[in-house]
Amino acid sequence: MTTAVSERLAARFASPMPRRDERRAAPAPRPAVAKVAAGALVLGLAGVVVLGVLSESRADLHVRGGVAMFAGGMAGLVGMYLALVQLLLISRVPQVERVLGQDGLLRWHRRVGPFPISLLVVHAVVITVAFAQAARTGFFHELGVFLGSYPDMLAASVGLLLMVAAGVASLGALRRRMRRETWWVLHLYMYLALALSFAHVLALGPSFVGHPLTQALWALVWAATAGVVLTYRFGLPLVRSLRHRLRVVEVRKEAPGVVSVILAGRRLERLRISGGQFFAWRFLSRGLWWQAHPYTVSALPRPPYLRLTVRTLGDHSQALARLRPGTPVAVEGPYGAVTRAARRNQKVVLVAGGIGITSIRSVLEDLDRAARPVVIVRAPSEDRLVLREETAGLVRTLDGTLHELVGPRSKTGGPSRFLPRLVEDLEERDLFVCGPKAFVDEVVAAARSLGVRRRCIHHEAYQW
Ligand SMILES: Cc1cc2nc3c(=O)[nH]c(=O)nc-3n(C[C@H](O)[C@H](O)[C@H](O)COP(=O)(O)OP(=O)(O)OC[C@H]3O[C@@H](n4cnc5c(N)ncnc54)[C@H](O)[C@@H]3O)c2cc1C
C-alpha cells in the first residue's frame, strides 16, 4: 500500500528536472590524462625490458643453460610487470575511469589478462629447465631443489598456482557458467598471489641481487601500485560511504519484477554525479553485505534522496525487493562514462533496451533543449515499460521525440530497421544505448553500419 510519504517521494523524482542548486555534475573527462597514464605504462614496460637486458652479459648467455636463464628471467620480469598493470586497470583511478568507463577498463583488463599469467608460467618452466641444464640434472629433480631449498620459492609457486586458477576461472566459457560471486572470490586470490611472489624476485632475480638501486625501484613500483589500489578500491569508497551515510527509505514497486529503492543520505547536494552513472551498491543487511552489484541511478539526486531502479533477475536483485527501511548502504562510485560529457554532437538519440531505461532516463535529466533528443525505448510488453511517465515528461520538457517499440521483435524489427526509420538525421547525432548486452551489441553494430562514427556511440551493457 502506498502512503502519503511514499507518494511525496515518488513525486520528487517524477518532477521533470532536479533543481539547478541540487546538481553537481561529475568532473569532465580529460582524455589527455588517460593518454599520459597509458604512455607511462608503456614506458614502464620498456624500462623493465631494458633492465632485463642490462642485467645479462654476453658471457652469461654462453654458459650452459644461459639462454634459457635469460629468456625465463625476461618472461618473469615482464609477466610481473603486466600483473601490476592488471591491478592498475581495475583500480578505478577516477581520472582514467571517467575517460574509458568501466566497460573500457574491463575490456583492457581482459585483453591484457592472458599475457601475465602465461608469461609467468613460461618463466617458471624455462627457469627450471635452465637450472637443470646448468646442474646437468632432470627437470623434476631441479623443481624439488627449488621448492625445498631456494628462498621464497615455495611461496612464489603457491602464488603462481593461485594466479593460474584465477586465470582459468576467467576464461569466457567457464566464467559464464560460474556464479559471479564465486568468480569474484577466486579473483581476490590474485592479490594474495602477487604478494606471495614479491619476495622471490628480489631474492633471486639477476636484475636485483646485489643491486640495491633496482631493488628499491622495484619495491617502490609495487608499493605505488598497492597504494593506488588501496586508495581507489577501498579508501575512496569508504570515505564516500561515511560522508553520505545512505540508508534505505523505501522500496517501491514500479512494474511486475521491477522495484525502485529510494535512499536518503547526508550532503547529497555535494555528490558529483552525472546522468548515466552508476554505483556498485553494498546493502549492509544479512546475506547481502558481502557483495556489491552495479546499478545505475535512475534519476539525478534529489537531496537528501537518491534512487536506483532494479529489474529482479537473480538472487541479489530479488533480495532488493525485500530490503527494510533503515538498511545502511555503502557505495563505490559513481562510475561510468556514458554521460552527456561524452557527446560530440549537440543532438542525440537515446536507445534503451528494457531496464536500460534507468541510464537513459537519468542522461535525459542532464541534457538541454539543444540536444533535441530522440528517445527509443524497446520492451517486449507494455508492462515492461518502466519509468514511462517520467521519461515522457522529460522528453516533452526537452522538445524531443519518444518512440516506444513494444511487442515481439517480428513486429518492431531489429535496430537496423528501426534506427533509420525513426531517426532521419542519425549521422548528425550521438547515439547512447543501454540495456542487456545482446541488445546493446546489436544496436552498436547497426549504428556503425548506418554510418554513425565510433566515437559518437556511447554504450553501457548491463552485464560484464
Ligand atoms: C554498469 C551496469 C549498470 C547496471 N544498472 C542496472 C540498473 O540500473 N538496473 C538493473 O536492474 N540492473 C542493472 N545492471 C544489471 C545488474 O547489475 C545485474 O542484473 C545484477 O547485478 C544481477 O545480480 P543478481 O544476483 O540479481 O543476478 P545473477 O543471476 O547473479 O546475475 C544475472 C546477470 O547479471 C550479471 N551480474 C551479476 N552480478 C554482477 C556484478 N556484480 N557486476 C556485473 N554484472 C553482474 C551476471 O553476469 C549475469 O549475467 C547494471 C549492470 C551494469 C554492469
Short mmCIF file of C-alpha atoms and ligand atoms in Angstrom, two decimals:
data_model
loop_
_atom_site.label_atom_id
_atom_site.label_comp_id
_atom_site.label_asym_id
_atom_site.label_seq_id
_atom_site.Cartn_x
_atom_site.Cartn_y
_atom_site.Cartn_z
CA MET A 1 0.00 0.00 0.00
CA THR A 2 1.38 3.43 -0.88
CA THR A 3 1.49 6.02 1.88
CA ALA A 4 1.43 9.80 1.72
CA VAL A 5 5.20 9.83 2.34
CA SER A 6 5.68 7.34 -0.45
CA GLU A 7 3.67 9.49 -2.87
CA ARG A 8 5.63 12.60 -1.92
CA LEU A 9 8.92 10.76 -2.57
CA ALA A 10 7.73 9.47 -5.93
CA ALA A 11 6.65 13.00 -6.88
CA ARG A 12 10.14 14.36 -6.09
CA PHE A 13 11.66 12.03 -8.65
CA ALA A 14 8.86 12.47 -11.16
CA SER A 15 9.40 16.26 -11.32
CA PRO A 16 10.95 16.76 -14.75
CA MET A 17 14.34 18.11 -13.68
CA PRO A 18 16.24 18.41 -10.44
CA ARG A 19 16.69 21.99 -9.32
CA ARG A 20 19.89 23.66 -10.54
CA ASP A 21 21.15 24.11 -6.97
CA GLU A 22 20.71 20.37 -6.42
CA ARG A 23 23.05 19.36 -9.25
CA ARG A 24 26.77 18.86 -9.22
CA ALA A 25 27.90 17.18 -12.43
CA ALA A 26 30.78 14.70 -12.41
CA PRO A 27 34.12 16.29 -13.31
CA ALA A 28 34.60 16.43 -17.09
CA PRO A 29 36.63 13.57 -18.59
CA ARG A 30 40.10 14.62 -19.69
CA PRO A 31 41.32 12.22 -22.39
CA ALA A 32 44.86 13.65 -22.12
CA VAL A 33 45.15 12.21 -18.59
CA ALA A 34 44.29 8.71 -19.83
CA LYS A 35 46.80 9.10 -22.68
CA VAL A 36 49.54 10.14 -20.25
CA ALA A 37 48.70 7.17 -17.99
CA ALA A 38 48.82 4.77 -20.98
CA GLY A 39 52.14 6.33 -22.09
CA ALA A 40 53.60 5.87 -18.59
CA LEU A 41 52.60 2.19 -18.57
CA VAL A 42 54.23 1.60 -21.98
CA LEU A 43 57.38 3.41 -20.84
CA GLY A 44 57.41 1.27 -17.71
CA LEU A 45 57.26 -1.86 -19.88
CA ALA A 46 60.18 -0.62 -21.97
CA GLY A 47 62.09 0.11 -18.74
CA VAL A 48 61.53 -3.44 -17.48
CA VAL A 49 62.79 -4.95 -20.77
CA VAL A 50 65.91 -2.73 -20.67
CA LEU A 51 66.51 -3.75 -17.04
CA GLY A 52 66.30 -7.43 -18.01
CA VAL A 53 68.69 -6.98 -20.94
CA LEU A 54 71.24 -4.94 -18.97
CA SER A 55 71.45 -7.49 -16.19
CA GLU A 56 72.76 -10.18 -18.58
CA SER A 57 76.26 -10.15 -20.04
CA ARG A 58 77.29 -11.83 -23.30
CA ALA A 59 79.31 -14.34 -21.23
CA ASP A 60 76.19 -15.25 -19.17
CA LEU A 61 74.44 -16.28 -22.37
CA HIS A 62 77.23 -18.65 -23.38
CA VAL A 63 77.32 -20.76 -20.23
CA ARG A 64 75.26 -23.95 -20.09
CA GLY A 65 71.57 -23.05 -19.64
CA GLY A 66 72.41 -19.33 -20.14
CA VAL A 67 69.94 -18.64 -22.97
CA ALA A 68 67.08 -20.37 -21.12
CA MET A 69 68.02 -18.43 -17.97
CA PHE A 70 67.81 -15.13 -19.87
CA ALA A 71 64.54 -16.00 -21.61
CA GLY A 72 62.96 -17.28 -18.37
CA GLY A 73 64.12 -14.23 -16.40
CA MET A 74 62.77 -11.84 -19.00
CA ALA A 75 59.41 -13.66 -19.12
CA GLY A 76 59.21 -13.38 -15.32
CA LEU A 77 60.03 -9.67 -15.23
CA VAL A 78 57.60 -8.71 -17.98
CA GLY A 79 54.92 -11.07 -16.58
CA MET A 80 55.18 -9.49 -13.13
CA TYR A 81 55.04 -6.00 -14.55
CA LEU A 82 51.93 -6.83 -16.59
CA ALA A 83 50.32 -8.34 -13.48
CA LEU A 84 50.77 -4.94 -11.79
CA VAL A 85 49.29 -3.23 -14.86
CA GLN A 86 46.27 -5.53 -14.49
CA LEU A 87 45.80 -4.34 -10.91
CA LEU A 88 46.03 -0.72 -12.02
CA LEU A 89 43.44 -1.30 -14.74
CA ILE A 90 40.86 -2.45 -12.22
CA SER A 91 41.84 0.02 -9.50
CA ARG A 92 39.31 2.54 -10.89
CA VAL A 93 41.51 5.60 -10.79
CA PRO A 94 38.75 8.22 -11.27
CA GLN A 95 40.64 10.36 -13.81
CA VAL A 96 41.12 7.33 -16.08
CA GLU A 97 37.72 5.74 -15.38
CA ARG A 98 36.00 8.97 -16.40
CA VAL A 99 37.53 8.67 -19.89
CA LEU A 100 37.36 4.92 -20.53
CA GLY A 101 34.43 3.94 -18.29
CA GLN A 102 34.23 0.58 -16.51
CA ASP A 103 33.42 -1.12 -19.78
CA GLY A 104 36.60 0.22 -21.38
CA LEU A 105 38.81 -0.58 -18.39
CA LEU A 106 37.44 -4.11 -18.17
CA ARG A 107 37.94 -4.59 -21.89
CA TRP A 108 41.63 -3.70 -21.49
CA HIS A 109 41.88 -5.83 -18.34
CA ARG A 110 40.56 -8.84 -20.32
CA ARG A 111 42.80 -8.12 -23.30
CA VAL A 112 45.98 -7.90 -21.20
CA GLY A 113 44.85 -10.76 -18.86
CA PRO A 114 46.25 -13.79 -20.70
CA PHE A 115 49.76 -12.31 -21.01
CA PRO A 116 50.98 -12.03 -17.40
CA ILE A 117 49.76 -15.48 -16.43
CA SER A 118 51.17 -17.24 -19.50
CA LEU A 119 54.47 -15.36 -19.19
CA LEU A 120 54.78 -16.33 -15.52
CA VAL A 121 54.07 -19.99 -16.33
CA VAL A 122 56.70 -19.83 -19.11
CA HIS A 123 59.07 -18.19 -16.61
CA ALA A 124 58.65 -20.98 -14.05
CA VAL A 125 59.12 -23.77 -16.61
CA VAL A 126 62.03 -22.20 -18.54
CA ILE A 127 63.97 -21.16 -15.43
CA THR A 128 63.67 -24.69 -14.05
CA VAL A 129 64.92 -26.06 -17.40
CA ALA A 130 67.84 -23.58 -17.28
CA PHE A 131 68.90 -24.63 -13.78
CA ALA A 132 68.51 -28.31 -14.70
CA GLN A 133 70.73 -27.77 -17.76
CA ALA A 134 73.34 -25.92 -15.71
CA ALA A 135 73.37 -28.59 -13.00
CA ARG A 136 73.07 -31.44 -15.55
CA THR A 137 70.09 -32.86 -13.71
CA GLY A 138 66.48 -33.53 -14.65
CA PHE A 139 63.58 -31.04 -14.66
CA PHE A 140 61.70 -32.60 -11.73
CA HIS A 141 64.84 -33.05 -9.65
CA GLU A 142 65.59 -29.34 -10.11
CA LEU A 143 61.99 -28.43 -9.30
CA GLY A 144 62.33 -30.30 -6.00
CA VAL A 145 65.57 -28.46 -5.23
CA PHE A 146 63.91 -25.13 -5.99
CA LEU A 147 60.93 -25.74 -3.78
CA GLY A 148 62.94 -27.24 -0.95
CA SER A 149 65.96 -25.01 -0.64
CA TYR A 150 65.64 -21.71 -2.53
CA PRO A 151 64.44 -18.71 -0.52
CA ASP A 152 60.79 -17.73 -1.06
CA MET A 153 60.32 -20.18 -3.95
CA LEU A 154 57.60 -22.21 -2.25
CA ALA A 155 55.54 -19.08 -1.59
CA ALA A 156 56.06 -17.89 -5.18
CA SER A 157 54.96 -21.29 -6.55
CA VAL A 158 51.77 -21.21 -4.46
CA GLY A 159 51.23 -17.68 -5.79
CA LEU A 160 51.61 -18.90 -9.38
CA LEU A 161 49.12 -21.73 -8.83
CA LEU A 162 46.59 -19.24 -7.45
CA MET A 163 47.11 -16.97 -10.45
CA VAL A 164 46.60 -19.84 -12.87
CA ALA A 165 43.39 -20.86 -11.04
CA ALA A 166 42.02 -17.29 -11.21
CA GLY A 167 43.08 -17.03 -14.87
CA VAL A 168 41.35 -20.29 -15.81
CA ALA A 169 38.20 -19.14 -13.98
CA SER A 170 38.18 -16.03 -16.17
CA LEU A 171 38.09 -17.96 -19.44
CA GLY A 172 34.85 -16.95 -21.19
CA ALA A 173 33.09 -20.33 -21.22
CA LEU A 174 33.92 -21.12 -17.58
CA ARG A 175 33.14 -17.62 -16.33
CA ARG A 176 29.68 -17.73 -17.85
CA ARG A 177 28.90 -20.99 -16.03
CA MET A 178 30.23 -19.84 -12.67
CA ARG A 179 28.26 -17.73 -10.18
CA ARG A 180 29.62 -14.21 -10.32
CA GLU A 181 30.31 -14.27 -6.59
CA THR A 182 32.46 -17.43 -6.89
CA TRP A 183 34.39 -15.88 -9.75
CA TRP A 184 34.89 -12.72 -7.71
CA VAL A 185 36.23 -14.57 -4.65
CA LEU A 186 38.64 -16.50 -6.90
CA HIS A 187 39.78 -13.20 -8.33
CA LEU A 188 40.56 -11.86 -4.87
CA TYR A 189 43.24 -14.55 -4.61
CA MET A 190 45.18 -12.61 -7.25
CA TYR A 191 46.13 -10.07 -4.60
CA LEU A 192 47.44 -12.85 -2.35
CA ALA A 193 49.22 -14.48 -5.30
CA LEU A 194 51.10 -11.29 -6.13
CA ALA A 195 52.03 -10.69 -2.50
CA LEU A 196 53.44 -14.25 -2.29
CA SER A 197 55.53 -13.72 -5.43
CA PHE A 198 57.08 -10.43 -4.42
CA ALA A 199 59.98 -11.62 -2.24
CA HIS A 200 61.43 -14.27 -4.58
CA VAL A 201 62.02 -11.68 -7.31
CA LEU A 202 64.27 -9.59 -5.07
CA ALA A 203 65.97 -12.66 -3.57
CA LEU A 204 66.74 -14.43 -6.87
CA GLY A 205 66.28 -12.10 -9.86
CA PRO A 206 69.60 -11.34 -11.60
CA SER A 207 68.42 -7.74 -12.12
CA PHE A 208 68.09 -7.27 -8.36
CA VAL A 209 70.56 -9.46 -6.47
CA GLY A 210 73.38 -7.16 -5.35
CA HIS A 211 71.71 -4.08 -6.91
CA PRO A 212 70.15 -2.02 -4.10
CA LEU A 213 69.04 0.70 -6.54
CA THR A 214 66.94 -1.60 -8.74
CA GLN A 215 65.66 -3.37 -5.61
CA ALA A 216 64.46 -0.04 -4.21
CA LEU A 217 62.91 0.93 -7.55
CA TRP A 218 61.02 -2.37 -7.88
CA ALA A 219 59.78 -2.12 -4.30
CA LEU A 220 58.66 1.45 -5.00
CA VAL A 221 56.69 0.40 -8.10
CA TRP A 222 54.92 -2.33 -6.06
CA ALA A 223 54.22 0.00 -3.15
CA ALA A 224 52.82 2.64 -5.52
CA THR A 225 50.54 0.07 -7.19
CA ALA A 226 49.33 -1.18 -3.80
CA GLY A 227 48.76 2.44 -2.75
CA VAL A 228 46.65 3.18 -5.85
CA VAL A 229 44.56 0.02 -5.35
CA LEU A 230 44.04 0.67 -1.63
CA THR A 231 43.15 4.32 -2.21
CA TYR A 232 40.67 3.91 -5.03
CA ARG A 233 39.18 0.45 -4.43
CA PHE A 234 38.88 0.72 -0.66
CA GLY A 235 39.76 4.18 0.74
CA LEU A 236 37.68 6.42 -1.51
CA PRO A 237 34.52 4.23 -1.35
CA LEU A 238 34.86 4.09 2.45
CA VAL A 239 35.20 7.87 2.71
CA ARG A 240 32.24 8.45 0.35
CA SER A 241 30.06 5.94 2.17
CA LEU A 242 30.85 7.53 5.53
CA ARG A 243 30.31 11.02 4.16
CA HIS A 244 26.88 10.31 2.71
CA ARG A 245 25.62 7.66 5.20
CA LEU A 246 22.99 6.32 2.83
CA ARG A 247 20.03 4.39 4.22
CA VAL A 248 17.08 2.74 2.54
CA VAL A 249 13.93 4.82 2.94
CA GLU A 250 11.55 2.89 0.78
CA VAL A 251 11.27 0.13 -1.79
CA ARG A 252 8.64 0.95 -4.35
CA LYS A 253 7.14 -1.39 -6.94
CA GLU A 254 7.38 0.17 -10.40
CA ALA A 255 6.14 -2.71 -12.57
CA PRO A 256 5.99 -6.51 -12.34
CA GLY A 257 9.50 -7.58 -11.37
CA VAL A 258 10.84 -4.03 -11.12
CA VAL A 259 11.39 -2.03 -7.93
CA SER A 260 12.87 1.36 -7.13
CA VAL A 261 14.97 1.63 -4.00
CA ILE A 262 14.90 5.13 -2.55
CA LEU A 263 17.71 6.08 -0.22
CA ALA A 264 18.33 9.11 1.93
CA GLY A 265 21.76 10.44 2.77
CA ARG A 266 23.69 13.42 4.03
CA ARG A 267 25.32 16.04 1.82
CA LEU A 268 24.00 14.59 -1.42
CA GLU A 269 23.96 18.09 -2.88
CA ARG A 270 27.76 17.81 -2.84
CA LEU A 271 27.89 14.47 -4.64
CA ARG A 272 29.40 14.96 -8.10
CA ILE A 273 27.43 12.71 -10.41
CA SER A 274 26.12 12.86 -13.97
CA GLY A 275 23.10 11.18 -15.50
CA GLY A 276 24.01 7.71 -16.79
CA GLN A 277 26.48 6.94 -13.98
CA PHE A 278 26.21 4.02 -11.62
CA PHE A 279 27.43 2.84 -8.24
CA ALA A 280 28.41 -0.59 -7.02
CA TRP A 281 25.92 -0.83 -4.13
CA ARG A 282 26.56 -2.82 -0.98
CA PHE A 283 23.42 -3.17 1.12
CA LEU A 284 24.56 -3.81 4.67
CA SER A 285 21.96 -6.37 5.65
CA ARG A 286 22.22 -10.07 6.43
CA GLY A 287 23.15 -12.06 3.33
CA LEU A 288 23.85 -9.01 1.17
CA TRP A 289 26.66 -7.09 2.89
CA TRP A 290 29.45 -9.09 1.27
CA GLN A 291 28.50 -8.43 -2.36
CA ALA A 292 28.41 -5.17 -4.31
CA HIS A 293 26.35 -5.02 -7.52
CA PRO A 294 26.27 -2.28 -10.14
CA TYR A 295 23.02 -0.34 -10.64
CA THR A 296 22.65 2.98 -12.41
CA VAL A 297 20.99 5.88 -10.62
CA SER A 298 17.59 6.10 -12.28
CA ALA A 299 17.37 9.83 -11.57
CA LEU A 300 19.81 12.52 -10.55
CA PRO A 301 19.84 13.02 -6.77
CA ARG A 302 17.03 14.99 -5.16
CA PRO A 303 18.86 15.73 -1.90
CA PRO A 304 18.54 14.11 0.54
CA TYR A 305 17.26 11.33 -1.74
CA LEU A 306 18.86 9.07 -4.31
CA ARG A 307 17.16 6.36 -6.34
CA LEU A 308 18.02 3.17 -8.20
CA THR A 309 15.57 1.06 -10.17
CA VAL A 310 16.13 -2.65 -10.47
CA ARG A 311 14.73 -5.49 -12.53
CA THR A 312 14.72 -8.62 -10.40
CA LEU A 313 16.82 -11.24 -12.09
CA GLY A 314 18.94 -13.35 -9.77
CA ASP A 315 19.43 -13.61 -6.00
CA HIS A 316 20.82 -10.11 -5.38
CA SER A 317 18.30 -8.12 -7.38
CA GLN A 318 15.45 -10.22 -5.95
CA ALA A 319 16.63 -9.56 -2.41
CA LEU A 320 16.45 -5.80 -3.03
CA ALA A 321 12.66 -6.04 -3.23
CA ARG A 322 12.71 -7.22 0.41
CA LEU A 323 15.04 -4.53 1.81
CA ARG A 324 13.85 -2.96 5.04
CA PRO A 325 13.77 0.82 5.60
CA GLY A 326 16.79 1.89 7.61
CA THR A 327 19.19 -0.60 5.98
CA PRO A 328 22.58 1.16 5.68
CA VAL A 329 24.18 1.21 2.24
CA ALA A 330 27.84 1.55 1.21
CA VAL A 331 28.71 2.65 -2.30
CA GLU A 332 31.63 2.52 -4.71
CA GLY A 333 31.47 5.13 -7.43
CA PRO A 334 29.96 6.97 -9.16
CA TYR A 335 31.42 5.27 -12.22
CA GLY A 336 30.63 5.30 -15.92
CA ALA A 337 31.49 7.35 -18.98
CA VAL A 338 28.13 7.14 -20.75
CA THR A 339 27.20 10.67 -19.77
CA ARG A 340 26.41 13.89 -21.54
CA ALA A 341 30.13 14.80 -21.34
CA ALA A 342 30.87 12.04 -23.88
CA ARG A 343 28.79 13.83 -26.52
CA ARG A 344 30.50 15.00 -29.76
CA ASN A 345 27.37 16.43 -31.42
CA GLN A 346 24.69 18.63 -29.89
CA LYS A 347 21.87 16.33 -30.93
CA VAL A 348 21.42 12.85 -29.52
CA VAL A 349 19.46 9.67 -29.97
CA LEU A 350 19.00 7.63 -26.80
CA VAL A 351 18.09 3.94 -27.04
CA ALA A 352 17.01 1.87 -24.05
CA GLY A 353 16.53 -1.89 -24.06
CA GLY A 354 14.26 -2.88 -21.15
CA ILE A 355 15.74 -1.86 -17.80
CA GLY A 356 18.44 0.13 -19.69
CA ILE A 357 15.91 2.96 -19.34
CA THR A 358 17.47 3.75 -15.92
CA SER A 359 20.57 5.17 -17.61
CA ILE A 360 18.73 6.83 -20.46
CA ARG A 361 16.26 8.48 -18.09
CA SER A 362 18.99 9.99 -15.94
CA VAL A 363 21.02 11.08 -19.01
CA LEU A 364 17.89 12.93 -20.19
CA GLU A 365 17.89 14.94 -16.97
CA ASP A 366 21.34 16.22 -17.84
CA LEU A 367 20.52 17.44 -21.36
CA ASP A 368 19.31 20.77 -22.63
CA ARG A 369 16.88 21.57 -25.44
CA ALA A 370 19.71 21.83 -27.99
CA ALA A 371 20.06 18.04 -27.70
CA ARG A 372 16.61 17.61 -29.35
CA PRO A 373 16.63 14.02 -28.07
CA VAL A 374 15.06 11.19 -29.99
CA VAL A 375 14.38 8.53 -27.38
CA ILE A 376 13.67 4.95 -28.40
CA VAL A 377 12.52 2.53 -25.72
CA ARG A 378 12.30 -1.15 -26.58
CA ALA A 379 10.26 -3.55 -24.42
CA PRO A 380 8.61 -6.90 -25.07
CA SER A 381 5.28 -5.81 -23.50
CA GLU A 382 3.57 -2.66 -22.16
CA ASP A 383 4.08 -3.65 -18.53
CA ARG A 384 7.85 -3.84 -19.13
CA LEU A 385 7.96 -0.11 -19.95
CA VAL A 386 9.45 1.19 -16.72
CA LEU A 387 9.57 4.87 -15.59
CA ARG A 388 7.30 5.56 -18.53
CA GLU A 389 5.62 8.81 -17.40
CA GLU A 390 8.89 10.24 -16.08
CA THR A 391 10.64 9.56 -19.38
CA ALA A 392 7.76 11.04 -21.40
CA GLY A 393 7.77 14.14 -19.15
CA LEU A 394 11.49 14.69 -19.65
CA VAL A 395 11.25 14.23 -23.42
CA ARG A 396 8.43 16.81 -23.52
CA THR A 397 10.45 19.29 -21.46
CA LEU A 398 13.35 18.94 -23.89
CA ASP A 399 11.14 19.21 -27.02
CA GLY A 400 12.27 15.74 -28.01
CA THR A 401 10.52 12.74 -29.56
CA LEU A 402 9.70 9.49 -27.81
CA HIS A 403 9.18 6.18 -29.59
CA GLU A 404 8.08 3.13 -27.64
CA LEU A 405 8.69 -0.09 -29.52
CA VAL A 406 6.56 -2.63 -27.74
CA GLY A 407 5.95 -6.20 -28.73
CA PRO A 408 7.79 -9.09 -30.29
CA ARG A 409 10.77 -8.39 -32.48
CA SER A 410 8.90 -9.67 -35.52
CA LYS A 411 6.62 -6.65 -35.07
CA THR A 412 9.11 -3.91 -34.08
CA GLY A 413 12.04 -5.04 -36.23
CA GLY A 414 15.70 -5.00 -35.22
CA PRO A 415 17.81 -1.83 -34.83
CA SER A 416 18.97 -1.83 -38.45
CA ARG A 417 15.30 -1.34 -39.37
CA PHE A 418 14.01 0.92 -36.62
CA LEU A 419 17.02 3.29 -36.37
CA PRO A 420 16.84 4.68 -39.95
CA ARG A 421 13.03 4.67 -39.82
CA LEU A 422 12.81 6.69 -36.59
CA VAL A 423 15.90 8.93 -36.82
CA GLU A 424 16.27 10.75 -40.12
CA ASP A 425 19.46 12.61 -39.18
CA LEU A 426 21.18 9.69 -37.44
CA GLU A 427 24.68 10.62 -38.64
CA GLU A 428 24.36 14.09 -37.13
CA ARG A 429 23.65 12.73 -33.66
CA ASP A 430 25.49 10.99 -30.86
CA LEU A 431 23.95 7.65 -30.03
CA PHE A 432 23.60 6.43 -26.43
CA VAL A 433 22.43 2.88 -25.85
CA CYS A 434 21.97 0.93 -22.59
CA GLY A 435 20.43 -2.40 -21.69
CA PRO A 436 21.13 -6.13 -21.97
CA LYS A 437 24.45 -6.93 -23.67
CA ALA A 438 22.98 -8.66 -26.74
CA PHE A 439 20.68 -5.68 -27.40
CA VAL A 440 23.47 -3.13 -26.91
CA ASP A 441 25.81 -5.06 -29.24
CA GLU A 442 23.13 -5.22 -31.91
CA VAL A 443 22.32 -1.51 -31.74
CA VAL A 444 26.01 -0.57 -31.86
CA ALA A 445 26.61 -2.81 -34.90
CA ALA A 446 23.53 -1.40 -36.66
CA ALA A 447 24.54 2.20 -35.93
CA ARG A 448 28.05 1.56 -37.25
CA SER A 449 26.71 0.05 -40.44
CA LEU A 450 24.38 3.05 -40.84
CA GLY A 451 27.35 5.41 -40.77
CA VAL A 452 27.48 6.62 -37.15
CA ARG A 453 31.11 7.20 -36.21
CA ARG A 454 32.51 5.01 -33.45
CA ARG A 455 33.38 7.98 -31.23
CA CYS A 456 29.77 9.18 -31.40
CA ILE A 457 28.43 5.89 -30.00
CA HIS A 458 28.29 5.54 -26.20
CA HIS A 459 27.10 2.29 -24.71
CA GLU A 460 26.69 0.56 -21.37
CA ALA A 461 25.82 -3.12 -21.29
CA TYR A 462 24.15 -4.17 -18.03
CA GLN A 463 26.30 -7.25 -17.81
CA TRP A 464 30.08 -7.77 -17.59
C1 LIG B 1 27.16 -0.72 -15.38
C2 LIG B 1 25.93 -1.51 -15.01
C3 LIG B 1 24.77 -0.84 -14.65
C4 LIG B 1 23.62 -1.56 -14.33
N1 LIG B 1 22.48 -0.89 -14.00
C5 LIG B 1 21.35 -1.59 -13.71
C6 LIG B 1 20.12 -0.92 -13.37
O1 LIG B 1 20.06 0.31 -13.32
N2 LIG B 1 19.04 -1.68 -13.09
C7 LIG B 1 19.08 -3.06 -13.14
O2 LIG B 1 18.07 -3.71 -12.88
N3 LIG B 1 20.22 -3.71 -13.46
C8 LIG B 1 21.35 -3.01 -13.73
N4 LIG B 1 22.51 -3.69 -14.03
C9 LIG B 1 22.49 -5.15 -14.03
C10 LIG B 1 22.64 -5.66 -12.60
O3 LIG B 1 23.91 -5.30 -12.09
C11 LIG B 1 22.52 -7.17 -12.60
O4 LIG B 1 21.25 -7.51 -13.10
C12 LIG B 1 22.61 -7.69 -11.18
O5 LIG B 1 23.90 -7.47 -10.68
C13 LIG B 1 22.27 -9.14 -11.22
O6 LIG B 1 22.63 -9.77 -10.00
P1 LIG B 1 21.76 -10.97 -9.45
O7 LIG B 1 22.46 -11.59 -8.30
O8 LIG B 1 20.37 -10.50 -9.22
O9 LIG B 1 21.66 -11.96 -10.67
P2 LIG B 1 22.69 -13.03 -11.19
O10 LIG B 1 21.90 -14.19 -11.60
O11 LIG B 1 23.83 -13.22 -10.24
O12 LIG B 1 23.28 -12.31 -12.49
C14 LIG B 1 22.49 -12.03 -13.60
C15 LIG B 1 23.38 -11.36 -14.64
O13 LIG B 1 23.95 -10.14 -14.14
C16 LIG B 1 25.38 -10.15 -14.25
N5 LIG B 1 25.96 -9.72 -12.95
C17 LIG B 1 25.73 -10.28 -11.74
N6 LIG B 1 26.42 -9.67 -10.79
C18 LIG B 1 27.11 -8.69 -11.41
C19 LIG B 1 28.03 -7.72 -10.96
N7 LIG B 1 28.39 -7.61 -9.68
N8 LIG B 1 28.59 -6.91 -11.88
C20 LIG B 1 28.25 -7.00 -13.17
N9 LIG B 1 27.39 -7.89 -13.67
C21 LIG B 1 26.82 -8.73 -12.80
C22 LIG B 1 25.80 -11.59 -14.47
O14 LIG B 1 26.87 -11.62 -15.41
C23 LIG B 1 24.57 -12.23 -15.05
O15 LIG B 1 24.60 -12.21 -16.44
C24 LIG B 1 23.65 -2.98 -14.34
C25 LIG B 1 24.83 -3.65 -14.69
C26 LIG B 1 25.95 -2.93 -15.02
C27 LIG B 1 27.20 -3.67 -15.40
#
